[in-house]
CSV table of C-alpha atoms and ligand atoms in Angstrom, one decimal:
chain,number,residue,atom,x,y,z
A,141,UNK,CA,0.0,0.0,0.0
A,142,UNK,CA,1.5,3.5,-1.1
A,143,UNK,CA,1.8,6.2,1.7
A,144,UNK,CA,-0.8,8.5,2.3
A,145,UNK,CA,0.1,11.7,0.4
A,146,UNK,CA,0.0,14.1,3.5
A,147,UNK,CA,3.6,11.8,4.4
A,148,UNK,CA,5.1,13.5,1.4
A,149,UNK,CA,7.3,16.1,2.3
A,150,UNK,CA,6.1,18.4,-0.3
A,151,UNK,CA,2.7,18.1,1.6
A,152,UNK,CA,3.9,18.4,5.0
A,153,UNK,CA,5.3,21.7,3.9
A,154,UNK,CA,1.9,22.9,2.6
A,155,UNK,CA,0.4,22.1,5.8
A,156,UNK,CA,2.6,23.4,8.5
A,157,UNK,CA,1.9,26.7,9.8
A,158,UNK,CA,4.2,29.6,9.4
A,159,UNK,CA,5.8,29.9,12.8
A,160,UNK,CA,7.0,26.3,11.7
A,161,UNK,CA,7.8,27.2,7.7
A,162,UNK,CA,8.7,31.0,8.5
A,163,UNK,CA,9.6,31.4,12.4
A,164,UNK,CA,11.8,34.7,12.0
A,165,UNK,CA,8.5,36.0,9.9
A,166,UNK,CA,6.0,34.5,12.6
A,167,UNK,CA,8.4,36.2,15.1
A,168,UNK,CA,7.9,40.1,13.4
A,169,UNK,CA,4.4,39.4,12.8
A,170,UNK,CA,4.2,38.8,16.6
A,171,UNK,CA,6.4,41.9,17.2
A,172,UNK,CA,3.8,44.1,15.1
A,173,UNK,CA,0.9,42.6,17.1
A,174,UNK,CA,3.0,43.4,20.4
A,175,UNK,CA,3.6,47.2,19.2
A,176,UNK,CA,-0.4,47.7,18.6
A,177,UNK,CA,-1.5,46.3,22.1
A,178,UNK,CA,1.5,48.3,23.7
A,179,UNK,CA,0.5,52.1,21.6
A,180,UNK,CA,-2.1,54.4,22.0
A,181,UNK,CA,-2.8,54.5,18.3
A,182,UNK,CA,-3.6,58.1,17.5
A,183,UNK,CA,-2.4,58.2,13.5
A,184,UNK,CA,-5.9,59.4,12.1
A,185,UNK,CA,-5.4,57.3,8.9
A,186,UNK,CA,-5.2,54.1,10.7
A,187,UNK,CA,-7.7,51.7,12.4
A,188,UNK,CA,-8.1,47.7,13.9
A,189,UNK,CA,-10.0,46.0,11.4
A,190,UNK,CA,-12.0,43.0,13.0
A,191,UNK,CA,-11.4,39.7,12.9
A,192,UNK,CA,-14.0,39.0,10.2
A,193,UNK,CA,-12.3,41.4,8.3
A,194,UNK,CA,-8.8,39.4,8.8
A,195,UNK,CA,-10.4,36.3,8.2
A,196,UNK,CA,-11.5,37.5,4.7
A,197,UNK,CA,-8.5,38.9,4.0
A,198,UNK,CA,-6.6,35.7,4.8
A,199,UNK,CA,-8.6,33.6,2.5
A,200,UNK,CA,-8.2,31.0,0.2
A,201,UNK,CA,-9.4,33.9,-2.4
A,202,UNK,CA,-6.0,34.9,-2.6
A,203,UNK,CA,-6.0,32.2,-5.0
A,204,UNK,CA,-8.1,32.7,-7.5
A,205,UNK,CA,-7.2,35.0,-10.7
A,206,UNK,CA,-10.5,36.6,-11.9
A,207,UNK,CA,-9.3,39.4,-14.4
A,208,UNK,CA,-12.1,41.5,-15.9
A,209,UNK,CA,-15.7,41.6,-14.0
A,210,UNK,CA,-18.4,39.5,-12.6
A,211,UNK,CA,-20.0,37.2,-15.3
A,212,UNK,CA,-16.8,38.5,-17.8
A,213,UNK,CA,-13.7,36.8,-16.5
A,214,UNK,CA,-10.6,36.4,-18.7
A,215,UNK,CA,-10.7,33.1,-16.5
A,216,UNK,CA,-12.6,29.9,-15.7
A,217,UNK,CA,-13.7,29.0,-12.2
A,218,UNK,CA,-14.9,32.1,-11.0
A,219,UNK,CA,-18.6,31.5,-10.0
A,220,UNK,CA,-18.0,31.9,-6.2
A,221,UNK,CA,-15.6,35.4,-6.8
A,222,UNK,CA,-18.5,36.4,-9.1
A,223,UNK,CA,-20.7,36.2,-6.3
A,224,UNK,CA,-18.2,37.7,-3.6
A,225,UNK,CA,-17.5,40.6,-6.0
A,226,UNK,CA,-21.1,41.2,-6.5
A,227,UNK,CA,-21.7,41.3,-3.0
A,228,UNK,CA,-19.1,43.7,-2.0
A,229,UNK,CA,-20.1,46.0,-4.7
A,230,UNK,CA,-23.9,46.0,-3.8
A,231,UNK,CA,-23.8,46.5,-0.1
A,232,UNK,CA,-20.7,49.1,-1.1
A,233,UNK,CA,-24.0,51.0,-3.2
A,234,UNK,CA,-26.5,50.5,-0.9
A,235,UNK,CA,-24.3,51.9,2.0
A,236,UNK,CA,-23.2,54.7,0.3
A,237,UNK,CA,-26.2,55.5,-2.3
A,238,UNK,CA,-23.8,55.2,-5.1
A,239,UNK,CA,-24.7,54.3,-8.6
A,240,UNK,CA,-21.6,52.3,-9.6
A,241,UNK,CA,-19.1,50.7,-7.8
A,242,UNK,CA,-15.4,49.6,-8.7
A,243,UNK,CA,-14.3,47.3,-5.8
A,244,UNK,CA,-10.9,46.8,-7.2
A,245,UNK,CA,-8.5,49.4,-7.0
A,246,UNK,CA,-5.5,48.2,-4.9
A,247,UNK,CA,-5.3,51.3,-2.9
A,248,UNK,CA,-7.0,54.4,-2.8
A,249,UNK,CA,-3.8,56.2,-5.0
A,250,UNK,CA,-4.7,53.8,-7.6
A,251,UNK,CA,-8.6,54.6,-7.1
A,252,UNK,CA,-7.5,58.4,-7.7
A,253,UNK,CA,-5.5,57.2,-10.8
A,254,UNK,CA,-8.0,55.4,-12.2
A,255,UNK,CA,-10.3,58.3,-12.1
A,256,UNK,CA,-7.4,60.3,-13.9
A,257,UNK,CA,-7.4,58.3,-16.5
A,258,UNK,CA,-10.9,57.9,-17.2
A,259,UNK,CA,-11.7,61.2,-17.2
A,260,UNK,CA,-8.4,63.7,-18.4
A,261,UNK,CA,-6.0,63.7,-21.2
A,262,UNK,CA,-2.5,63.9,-20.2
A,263,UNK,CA,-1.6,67.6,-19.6
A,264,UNK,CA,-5.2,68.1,-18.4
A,265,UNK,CA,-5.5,71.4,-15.4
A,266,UNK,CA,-7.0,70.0,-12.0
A,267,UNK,CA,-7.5,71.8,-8.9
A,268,UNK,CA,-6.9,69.8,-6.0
A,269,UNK,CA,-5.8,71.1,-2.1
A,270,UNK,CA,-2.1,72.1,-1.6
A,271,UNK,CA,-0.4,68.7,0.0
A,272,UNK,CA,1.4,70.9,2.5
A,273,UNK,CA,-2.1,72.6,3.7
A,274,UNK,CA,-3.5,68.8,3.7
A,275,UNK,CA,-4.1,67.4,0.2
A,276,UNK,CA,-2.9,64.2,-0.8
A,277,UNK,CA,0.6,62.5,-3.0
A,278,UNK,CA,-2.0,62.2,-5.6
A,279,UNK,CA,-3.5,65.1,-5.9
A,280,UNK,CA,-0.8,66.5,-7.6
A,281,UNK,CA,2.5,66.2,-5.4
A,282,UNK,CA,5.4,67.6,-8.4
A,283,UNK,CA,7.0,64.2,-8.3
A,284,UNK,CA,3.9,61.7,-8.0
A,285,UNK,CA,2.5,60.4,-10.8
A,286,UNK,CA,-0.6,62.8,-10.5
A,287,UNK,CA,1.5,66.1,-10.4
A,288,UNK,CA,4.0,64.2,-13.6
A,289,UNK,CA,0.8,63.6,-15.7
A,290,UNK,CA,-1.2,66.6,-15.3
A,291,UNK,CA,-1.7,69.8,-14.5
A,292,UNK,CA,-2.2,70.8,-11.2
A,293,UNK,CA,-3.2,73.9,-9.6
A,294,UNK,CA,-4.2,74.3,-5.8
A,295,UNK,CA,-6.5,75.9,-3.7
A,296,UNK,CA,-4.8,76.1,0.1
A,297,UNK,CA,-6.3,77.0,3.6
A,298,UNK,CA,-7.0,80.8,4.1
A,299,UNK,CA,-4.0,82.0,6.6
A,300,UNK,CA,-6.6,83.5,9.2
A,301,UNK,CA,-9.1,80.6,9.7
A,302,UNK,CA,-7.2,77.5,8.9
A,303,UNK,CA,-10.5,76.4,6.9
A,304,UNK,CA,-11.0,76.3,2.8
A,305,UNK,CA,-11.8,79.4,1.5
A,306,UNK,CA,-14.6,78.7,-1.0
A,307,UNK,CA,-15.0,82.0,-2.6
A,308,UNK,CA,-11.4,81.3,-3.2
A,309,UNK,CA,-11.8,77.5,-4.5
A,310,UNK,CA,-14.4,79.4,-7.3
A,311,UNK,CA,-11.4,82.3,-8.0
A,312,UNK,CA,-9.3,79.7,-8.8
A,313,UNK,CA,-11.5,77.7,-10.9
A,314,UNK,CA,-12.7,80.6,-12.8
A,315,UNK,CA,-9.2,81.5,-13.7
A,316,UNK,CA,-7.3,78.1,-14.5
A,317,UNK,CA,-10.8,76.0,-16.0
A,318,UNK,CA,-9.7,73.1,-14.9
A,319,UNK,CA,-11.3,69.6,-16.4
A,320,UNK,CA,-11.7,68.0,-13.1
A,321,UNK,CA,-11.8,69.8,-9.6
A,322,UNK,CA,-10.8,67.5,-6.5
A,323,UNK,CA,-12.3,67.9,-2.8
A,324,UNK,CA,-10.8,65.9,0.1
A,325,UNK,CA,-7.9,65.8,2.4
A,326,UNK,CA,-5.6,63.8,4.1
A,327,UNK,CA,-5.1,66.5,7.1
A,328,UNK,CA,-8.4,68.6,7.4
A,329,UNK,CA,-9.9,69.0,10.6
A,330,UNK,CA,-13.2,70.5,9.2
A,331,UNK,CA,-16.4,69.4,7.5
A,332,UNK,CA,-16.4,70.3,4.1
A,333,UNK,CA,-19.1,71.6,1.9
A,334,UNK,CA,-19.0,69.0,-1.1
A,335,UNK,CA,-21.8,70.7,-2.7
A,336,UNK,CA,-20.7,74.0,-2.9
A,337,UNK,CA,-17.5,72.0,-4.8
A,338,UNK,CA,-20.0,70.4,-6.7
A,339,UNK,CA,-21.6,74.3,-7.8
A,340,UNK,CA,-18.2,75.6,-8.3
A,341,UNK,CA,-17.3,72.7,-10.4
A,342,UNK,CA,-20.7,73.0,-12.4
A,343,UNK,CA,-19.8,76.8,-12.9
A,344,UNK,CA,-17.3,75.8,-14.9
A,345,UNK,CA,-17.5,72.9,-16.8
A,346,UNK,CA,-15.5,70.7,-14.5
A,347,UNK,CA,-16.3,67.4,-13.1
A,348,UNK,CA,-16.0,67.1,-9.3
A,349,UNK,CA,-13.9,64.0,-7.8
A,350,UNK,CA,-14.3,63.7,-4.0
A,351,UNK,CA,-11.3,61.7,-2.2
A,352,UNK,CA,-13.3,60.7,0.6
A,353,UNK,CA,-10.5,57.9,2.2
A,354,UNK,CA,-10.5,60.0,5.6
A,355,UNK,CA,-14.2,60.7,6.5
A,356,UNK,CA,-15.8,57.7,4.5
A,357,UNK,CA,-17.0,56.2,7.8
A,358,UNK,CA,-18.1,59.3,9.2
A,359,UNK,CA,-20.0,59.3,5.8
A,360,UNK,CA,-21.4,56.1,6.4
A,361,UNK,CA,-22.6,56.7,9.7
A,362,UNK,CA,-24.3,59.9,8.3
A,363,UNK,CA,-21.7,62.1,10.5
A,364,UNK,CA,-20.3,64.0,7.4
A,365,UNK,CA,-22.2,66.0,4.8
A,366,UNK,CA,-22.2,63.4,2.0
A,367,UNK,CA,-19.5,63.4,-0.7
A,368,UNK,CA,-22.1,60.7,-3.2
A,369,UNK,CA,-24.4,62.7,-4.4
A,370,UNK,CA,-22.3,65.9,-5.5
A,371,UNK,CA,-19.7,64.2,-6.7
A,372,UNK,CA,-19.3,62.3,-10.1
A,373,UNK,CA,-16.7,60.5,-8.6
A,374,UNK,CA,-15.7,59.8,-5.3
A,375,UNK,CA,-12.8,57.4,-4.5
A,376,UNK,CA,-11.9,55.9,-1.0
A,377,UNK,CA,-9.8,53.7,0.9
A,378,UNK,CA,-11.4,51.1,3.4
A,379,UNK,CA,-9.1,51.1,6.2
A,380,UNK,CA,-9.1,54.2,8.0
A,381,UNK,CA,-12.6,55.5,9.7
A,382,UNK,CA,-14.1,52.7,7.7
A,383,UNK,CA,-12.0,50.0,9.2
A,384,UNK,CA,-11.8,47.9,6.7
A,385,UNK,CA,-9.1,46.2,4.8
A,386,UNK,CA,-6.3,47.9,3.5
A,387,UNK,CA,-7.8,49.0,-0.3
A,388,UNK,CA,-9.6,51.3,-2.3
A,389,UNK,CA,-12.5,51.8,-3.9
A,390,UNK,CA,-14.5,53.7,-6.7
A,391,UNK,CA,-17.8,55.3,-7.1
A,392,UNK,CA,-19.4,57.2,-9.7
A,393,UNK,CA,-22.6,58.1,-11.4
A,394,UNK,CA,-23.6,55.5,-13.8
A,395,UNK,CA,-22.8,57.5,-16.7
A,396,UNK,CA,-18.9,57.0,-16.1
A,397,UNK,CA,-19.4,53.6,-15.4
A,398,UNK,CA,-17.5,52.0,-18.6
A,399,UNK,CA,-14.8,54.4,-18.5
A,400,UNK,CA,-14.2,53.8,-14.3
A,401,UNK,CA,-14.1,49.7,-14.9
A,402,UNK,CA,-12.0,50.0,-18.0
A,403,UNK,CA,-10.0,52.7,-16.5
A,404,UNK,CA,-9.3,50.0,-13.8
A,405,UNK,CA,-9.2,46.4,-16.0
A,406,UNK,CA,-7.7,46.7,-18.4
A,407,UNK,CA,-5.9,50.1,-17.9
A,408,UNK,CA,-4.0,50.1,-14.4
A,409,UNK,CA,-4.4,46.4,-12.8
A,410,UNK,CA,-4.8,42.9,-13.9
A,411,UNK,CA,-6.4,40.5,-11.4
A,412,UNK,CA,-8.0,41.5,-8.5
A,413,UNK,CA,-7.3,40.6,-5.2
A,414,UNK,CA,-10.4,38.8,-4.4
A,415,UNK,CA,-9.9,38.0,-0.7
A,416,UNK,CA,-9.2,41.6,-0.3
A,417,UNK,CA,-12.4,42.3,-2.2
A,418,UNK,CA,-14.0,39.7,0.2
A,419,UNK,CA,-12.8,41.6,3.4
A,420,UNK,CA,-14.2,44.7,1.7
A,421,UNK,CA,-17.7,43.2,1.6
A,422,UNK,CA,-17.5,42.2,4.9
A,423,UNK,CA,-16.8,45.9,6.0
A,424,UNK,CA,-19.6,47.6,4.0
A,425,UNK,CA,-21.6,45.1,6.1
A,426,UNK,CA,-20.1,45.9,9.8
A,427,UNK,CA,-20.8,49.3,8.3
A,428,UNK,CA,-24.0,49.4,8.1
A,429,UNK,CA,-24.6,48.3,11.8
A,430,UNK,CA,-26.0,50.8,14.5
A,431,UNK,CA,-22.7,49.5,16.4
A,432,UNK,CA,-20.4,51.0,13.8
A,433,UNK,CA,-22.4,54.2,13.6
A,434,UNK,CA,-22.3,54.1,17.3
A,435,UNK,CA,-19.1,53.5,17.3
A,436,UNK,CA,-18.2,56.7,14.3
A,437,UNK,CA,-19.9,59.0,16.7
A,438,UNK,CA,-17.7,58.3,19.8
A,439,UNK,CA,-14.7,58.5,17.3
A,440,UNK,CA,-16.1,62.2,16.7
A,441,UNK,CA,-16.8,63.1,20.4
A,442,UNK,CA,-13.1,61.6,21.2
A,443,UNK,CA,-11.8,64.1,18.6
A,444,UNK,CA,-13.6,67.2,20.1
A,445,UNK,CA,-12.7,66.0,23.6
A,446,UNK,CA,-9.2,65.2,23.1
A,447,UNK,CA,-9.4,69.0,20.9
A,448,UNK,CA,-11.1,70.8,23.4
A,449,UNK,CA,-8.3,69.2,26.3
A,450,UNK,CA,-5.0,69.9,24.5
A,451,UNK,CA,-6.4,74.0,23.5
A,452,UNK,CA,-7.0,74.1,27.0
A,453,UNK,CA,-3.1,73.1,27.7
A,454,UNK,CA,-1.9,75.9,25.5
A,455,UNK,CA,-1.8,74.0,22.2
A,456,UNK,CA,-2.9,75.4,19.2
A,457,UNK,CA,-4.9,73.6,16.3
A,458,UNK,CA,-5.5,74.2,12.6
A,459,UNK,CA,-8.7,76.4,12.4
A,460,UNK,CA,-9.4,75.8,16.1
A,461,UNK,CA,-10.5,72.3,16.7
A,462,UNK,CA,-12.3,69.9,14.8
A,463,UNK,CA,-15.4,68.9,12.9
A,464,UNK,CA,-14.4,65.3,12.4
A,465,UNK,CA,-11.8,62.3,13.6
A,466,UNK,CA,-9.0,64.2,13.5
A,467,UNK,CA,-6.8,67.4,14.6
A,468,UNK,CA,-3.9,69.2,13.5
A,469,UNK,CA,-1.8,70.3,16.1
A,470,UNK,CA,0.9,73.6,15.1
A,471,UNK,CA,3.7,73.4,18.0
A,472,UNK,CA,5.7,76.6,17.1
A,473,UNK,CA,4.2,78.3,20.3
A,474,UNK,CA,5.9,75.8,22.5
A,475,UNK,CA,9.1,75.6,20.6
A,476,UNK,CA,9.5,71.9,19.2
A,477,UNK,CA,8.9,70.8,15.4
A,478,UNK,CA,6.8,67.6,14.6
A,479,UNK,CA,10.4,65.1,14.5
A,480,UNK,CA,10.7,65.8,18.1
A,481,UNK,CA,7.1,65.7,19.2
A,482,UNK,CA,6.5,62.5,17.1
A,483,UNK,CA,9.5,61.2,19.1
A,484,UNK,CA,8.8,62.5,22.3
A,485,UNK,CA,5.6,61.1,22.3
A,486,UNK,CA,6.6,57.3,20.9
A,487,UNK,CA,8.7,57.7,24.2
A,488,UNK,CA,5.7,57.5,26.1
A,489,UNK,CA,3.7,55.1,24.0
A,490,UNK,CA,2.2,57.2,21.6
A,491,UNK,CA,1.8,57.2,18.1
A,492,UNK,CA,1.2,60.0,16.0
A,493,UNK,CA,2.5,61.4,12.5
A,494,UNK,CA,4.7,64.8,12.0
A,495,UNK,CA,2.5,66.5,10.0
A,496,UNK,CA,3.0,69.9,8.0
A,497,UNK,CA,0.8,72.9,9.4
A,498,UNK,CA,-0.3,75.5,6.4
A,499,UNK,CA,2.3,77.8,5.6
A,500,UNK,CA,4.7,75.6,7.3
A,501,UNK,CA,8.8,77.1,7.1
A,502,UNK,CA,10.4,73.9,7.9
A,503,UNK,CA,11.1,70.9,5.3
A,504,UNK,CA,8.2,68.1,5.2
A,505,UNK,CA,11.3,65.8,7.0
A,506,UNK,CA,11.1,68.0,10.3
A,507,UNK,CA,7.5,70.1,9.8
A,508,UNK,CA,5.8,72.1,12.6
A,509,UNK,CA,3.1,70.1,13.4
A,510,UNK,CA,1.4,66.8,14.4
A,511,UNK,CA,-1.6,64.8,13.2
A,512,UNK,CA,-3.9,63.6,15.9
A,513,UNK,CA,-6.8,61.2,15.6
A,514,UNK,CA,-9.0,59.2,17.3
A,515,UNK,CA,-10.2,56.0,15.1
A,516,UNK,CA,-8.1,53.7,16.2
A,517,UNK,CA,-8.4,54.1,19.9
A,518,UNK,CA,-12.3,54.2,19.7
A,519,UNK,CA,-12.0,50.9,18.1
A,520,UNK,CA,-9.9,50.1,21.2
A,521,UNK,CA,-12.9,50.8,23.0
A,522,UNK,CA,-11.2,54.5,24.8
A,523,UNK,CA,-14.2,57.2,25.4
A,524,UNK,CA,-14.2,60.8,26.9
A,525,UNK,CA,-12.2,60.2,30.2
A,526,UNK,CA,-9.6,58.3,28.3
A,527,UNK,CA,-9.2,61.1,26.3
A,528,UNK,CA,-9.1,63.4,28.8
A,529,UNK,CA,-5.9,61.0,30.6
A,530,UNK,CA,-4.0,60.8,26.7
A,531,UNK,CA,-4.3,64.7,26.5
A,532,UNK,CA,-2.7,65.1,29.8
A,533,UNK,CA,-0.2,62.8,29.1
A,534,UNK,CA,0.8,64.6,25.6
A,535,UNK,CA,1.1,67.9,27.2
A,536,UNK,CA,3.6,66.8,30.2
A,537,UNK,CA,4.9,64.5,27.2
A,538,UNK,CA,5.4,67.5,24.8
A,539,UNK,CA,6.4,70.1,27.5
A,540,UNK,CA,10.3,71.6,27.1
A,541,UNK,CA,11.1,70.8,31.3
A,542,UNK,CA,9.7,67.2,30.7
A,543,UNK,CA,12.8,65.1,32.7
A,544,UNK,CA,13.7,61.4,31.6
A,545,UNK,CA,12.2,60.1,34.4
A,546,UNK,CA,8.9,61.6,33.9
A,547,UNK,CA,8.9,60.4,30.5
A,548,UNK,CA,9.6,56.7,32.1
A,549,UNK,CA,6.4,57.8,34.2
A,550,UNK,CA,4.3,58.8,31.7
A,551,UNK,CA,5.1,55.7,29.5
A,552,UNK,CA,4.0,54.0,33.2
A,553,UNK,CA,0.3,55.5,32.5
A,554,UNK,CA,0.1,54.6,29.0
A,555,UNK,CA,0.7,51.1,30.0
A,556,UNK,CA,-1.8,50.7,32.4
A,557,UNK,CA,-4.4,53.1,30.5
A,558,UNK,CA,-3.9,49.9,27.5
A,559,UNK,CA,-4.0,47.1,29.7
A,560,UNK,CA,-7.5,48.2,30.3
A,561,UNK,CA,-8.1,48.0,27.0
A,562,UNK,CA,-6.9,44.3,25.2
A,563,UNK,CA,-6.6,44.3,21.6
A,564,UNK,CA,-7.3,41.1,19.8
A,565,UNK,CA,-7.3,39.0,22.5
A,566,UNK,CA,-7.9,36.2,20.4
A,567,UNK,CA,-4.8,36.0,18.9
B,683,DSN,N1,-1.1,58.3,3.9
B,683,DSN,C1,-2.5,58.5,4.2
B,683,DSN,C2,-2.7,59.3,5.4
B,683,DSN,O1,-1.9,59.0,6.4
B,683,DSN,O2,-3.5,60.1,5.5
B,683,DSN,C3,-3.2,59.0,3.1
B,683,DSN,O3,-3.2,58.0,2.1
């Protein structure tokens, strides 16, 4: 009798895990898990997906090649993708009210370019926000593709305020006619008006994109004026309020439907990543959940809290405070530049990102600001009076007399502040 197969050492390969096959990879994956339950997570681009959500992503669907769309495959064998692509793009629609829906884009800079080249000519004039007042690379950064392809002009936050001036967005529009206009940010602390964009735009003869990756759960929860309806297009990413995988996605009015799916298949991609597609669908579905709109509108009230807190310790923030999950703290009044807060504050267990304030003078390296927000520790399951302890920590944290051994102290608090708090304890 011939050996069962699973003998073969071929097959015991296949089968043995990865802290067998891989253990210095296991190990860093461990590390990474260690660093999340050991930070307060306050970079306002990134979430904890759930475990459905890693499940998905972790699927035999990594498998499968499925180039083109449901029901037209370049391949055989994709009946079951057909229906998990389907499914992510309906309950993508019905959360969002959007017409059409591209579930593949890899990443939301790929959802932007994908809109690009559906819609402009190379050379084409866009007006997107100024990266240093808190646009995004691809809205037209000099040396990303977007800024190399097209022709960029930007609007930027008015000096006084800190908030978009949108008598100034229509100037600008008026004077450079651009084809497409582009609303969204990657640093903006305040709601913005997407259908004044959307007037501007009509005004003159532009079509409006809205890069929605920050706010898109606030949007789902019905926390943000809504980007769908305005906008012809409006691309996202999944994983930051939405807490989803790490992706993107498209959605337009049906009229640009053709040019958005060839725009992605054939033109940028080739086979999707179906198992990521699958983790999308189960995010539109989480949601859709009073839990996750519950959960949106603590993510807002822990911005405003942890806002009102710092102001109140002498910091100042971009336009005052905030309308959404985020803030953007300027530190020149207390005499340290973004590096050193960003390091000073991973001292004491907290992560946040340097972050260029409007009219910044120093180099995007060193800028004078940080970027605060609060999806990621909502997730963690932190409310009002956490916030209020993470503030005071921050300001002893960020304050010029702070001694080494009150940074040991601090880092003390964040530790017990997290314990309180396990994060995936499943795993
Ligand atoms: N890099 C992202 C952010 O941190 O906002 C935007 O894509």
């Amino acid at each position: 009798m011939s050996k069962p197969r699973t003998e073969s050492r071929t097959q015991a390969e296949f089968l043995a895990p990865l802290k067998e096959i891989d253990p210095q990879l296991d190990n860093l994956i461990k590390d990474e898990l260690k660093r999340q339950r050991r930070t307060v997570e306050l970079i306002a681009s990134e979430n904890f997906t759930s475990r459905a959500v890693l499940e998905a992503a972790a699927s035999v669907l990594t498998n499968k090649y499925a180039e083109g769309y449901p029901s037209a495959r370049y391949y055989g064998g994709c009946d079951v993708v057909d229906e998990v692509e389907s499914l992510a793009r309906n309950r993508c629609s019905e959360l969002f009210g959007a017409e059409h829906v591209n579930v593949q884009p890899h990443s939301g800079s790929t959802a932007n370019q994908a809109v690009y080249f559906a819609e402009l000519a190379l050379g084409d004039s866009v007006l997107a926000m100024e990266l240093s007042h808190g646009g995004h690379l691809s809205h037209g950064m000099k040396t990303n593709f977007s800024g190399r392809l097209y022709h960029f002009h930007s609007y930027g936050l008015d000096r006084a305020t800190g908030r978009i001036d949108y008598d100034e967005v229509e100037r600008l529009a008026k004077k450079h006619q651009p084809r497409l206009i582009v609303a969204g940010a990657s640093a903006y602390p305040r709601a913005i008006d997407f259908g004044r964009f959307a007037e501007i735009a009509r005004g003159v003869g532009a079509r409006l994109m809205v890069d929605m990756a920050h706010i898109a759960g606030l949007v789902a929860a019905g926390l943000h004026p809504d980007p769908v309806a305005p906008g012809d297009y409006v691309t996202t990413t999944t994983h930051k309020t939405l807490a989803g995988p790490r992706s993107g996605v498209i959605m337009c009015k049906k009229t640009y439907a053709k040019a958005i799916d060839k725009a992605i298949f054939p033109g940028l991609q080739g086979g999707p990543l179906e198992h990521i597609i699958a983790a999308k669908a189960v995010c539109f579905k989480l949601a859709a959940t009073d839990e996750f709109r519950e959960r949106q509108r603590q993510t807002v009230a822990n911005a405003a809290r942890l806002a009102e807190c710092l102001r109140a310790g002498g910091i100042n923030l971009v336009s005052g405070g905030t309308d959404n999950h985020l803030m953007l703290a300027d530190l020149t009044n207390i005499g340290i530049t973004g590096i050193e807060a960003e390091n000073r504050l991973e001292e004491v267990g907290i992560t946040v990102n340097k972050n260029a304030v409007p009219y910044d003078e120093l180099p995007p390296t060193v800028t004078s600001g940080i970027r605060i927000g609060t999806p990621a520790v909502t997730t963690r399951g932190f409310r009002e009076p956490e916030m209020e302890q993470i503030c005071e920590i921050m300001l002893a944290a960020l304050s010029p007399h702070v001694t080494a051994a009150e940074i040991k102290s601090l880092h003390k608090r964040t530790e017990k502040l997290l314990a309180a708090f396990p994060l995936y304890p499943h795993l």
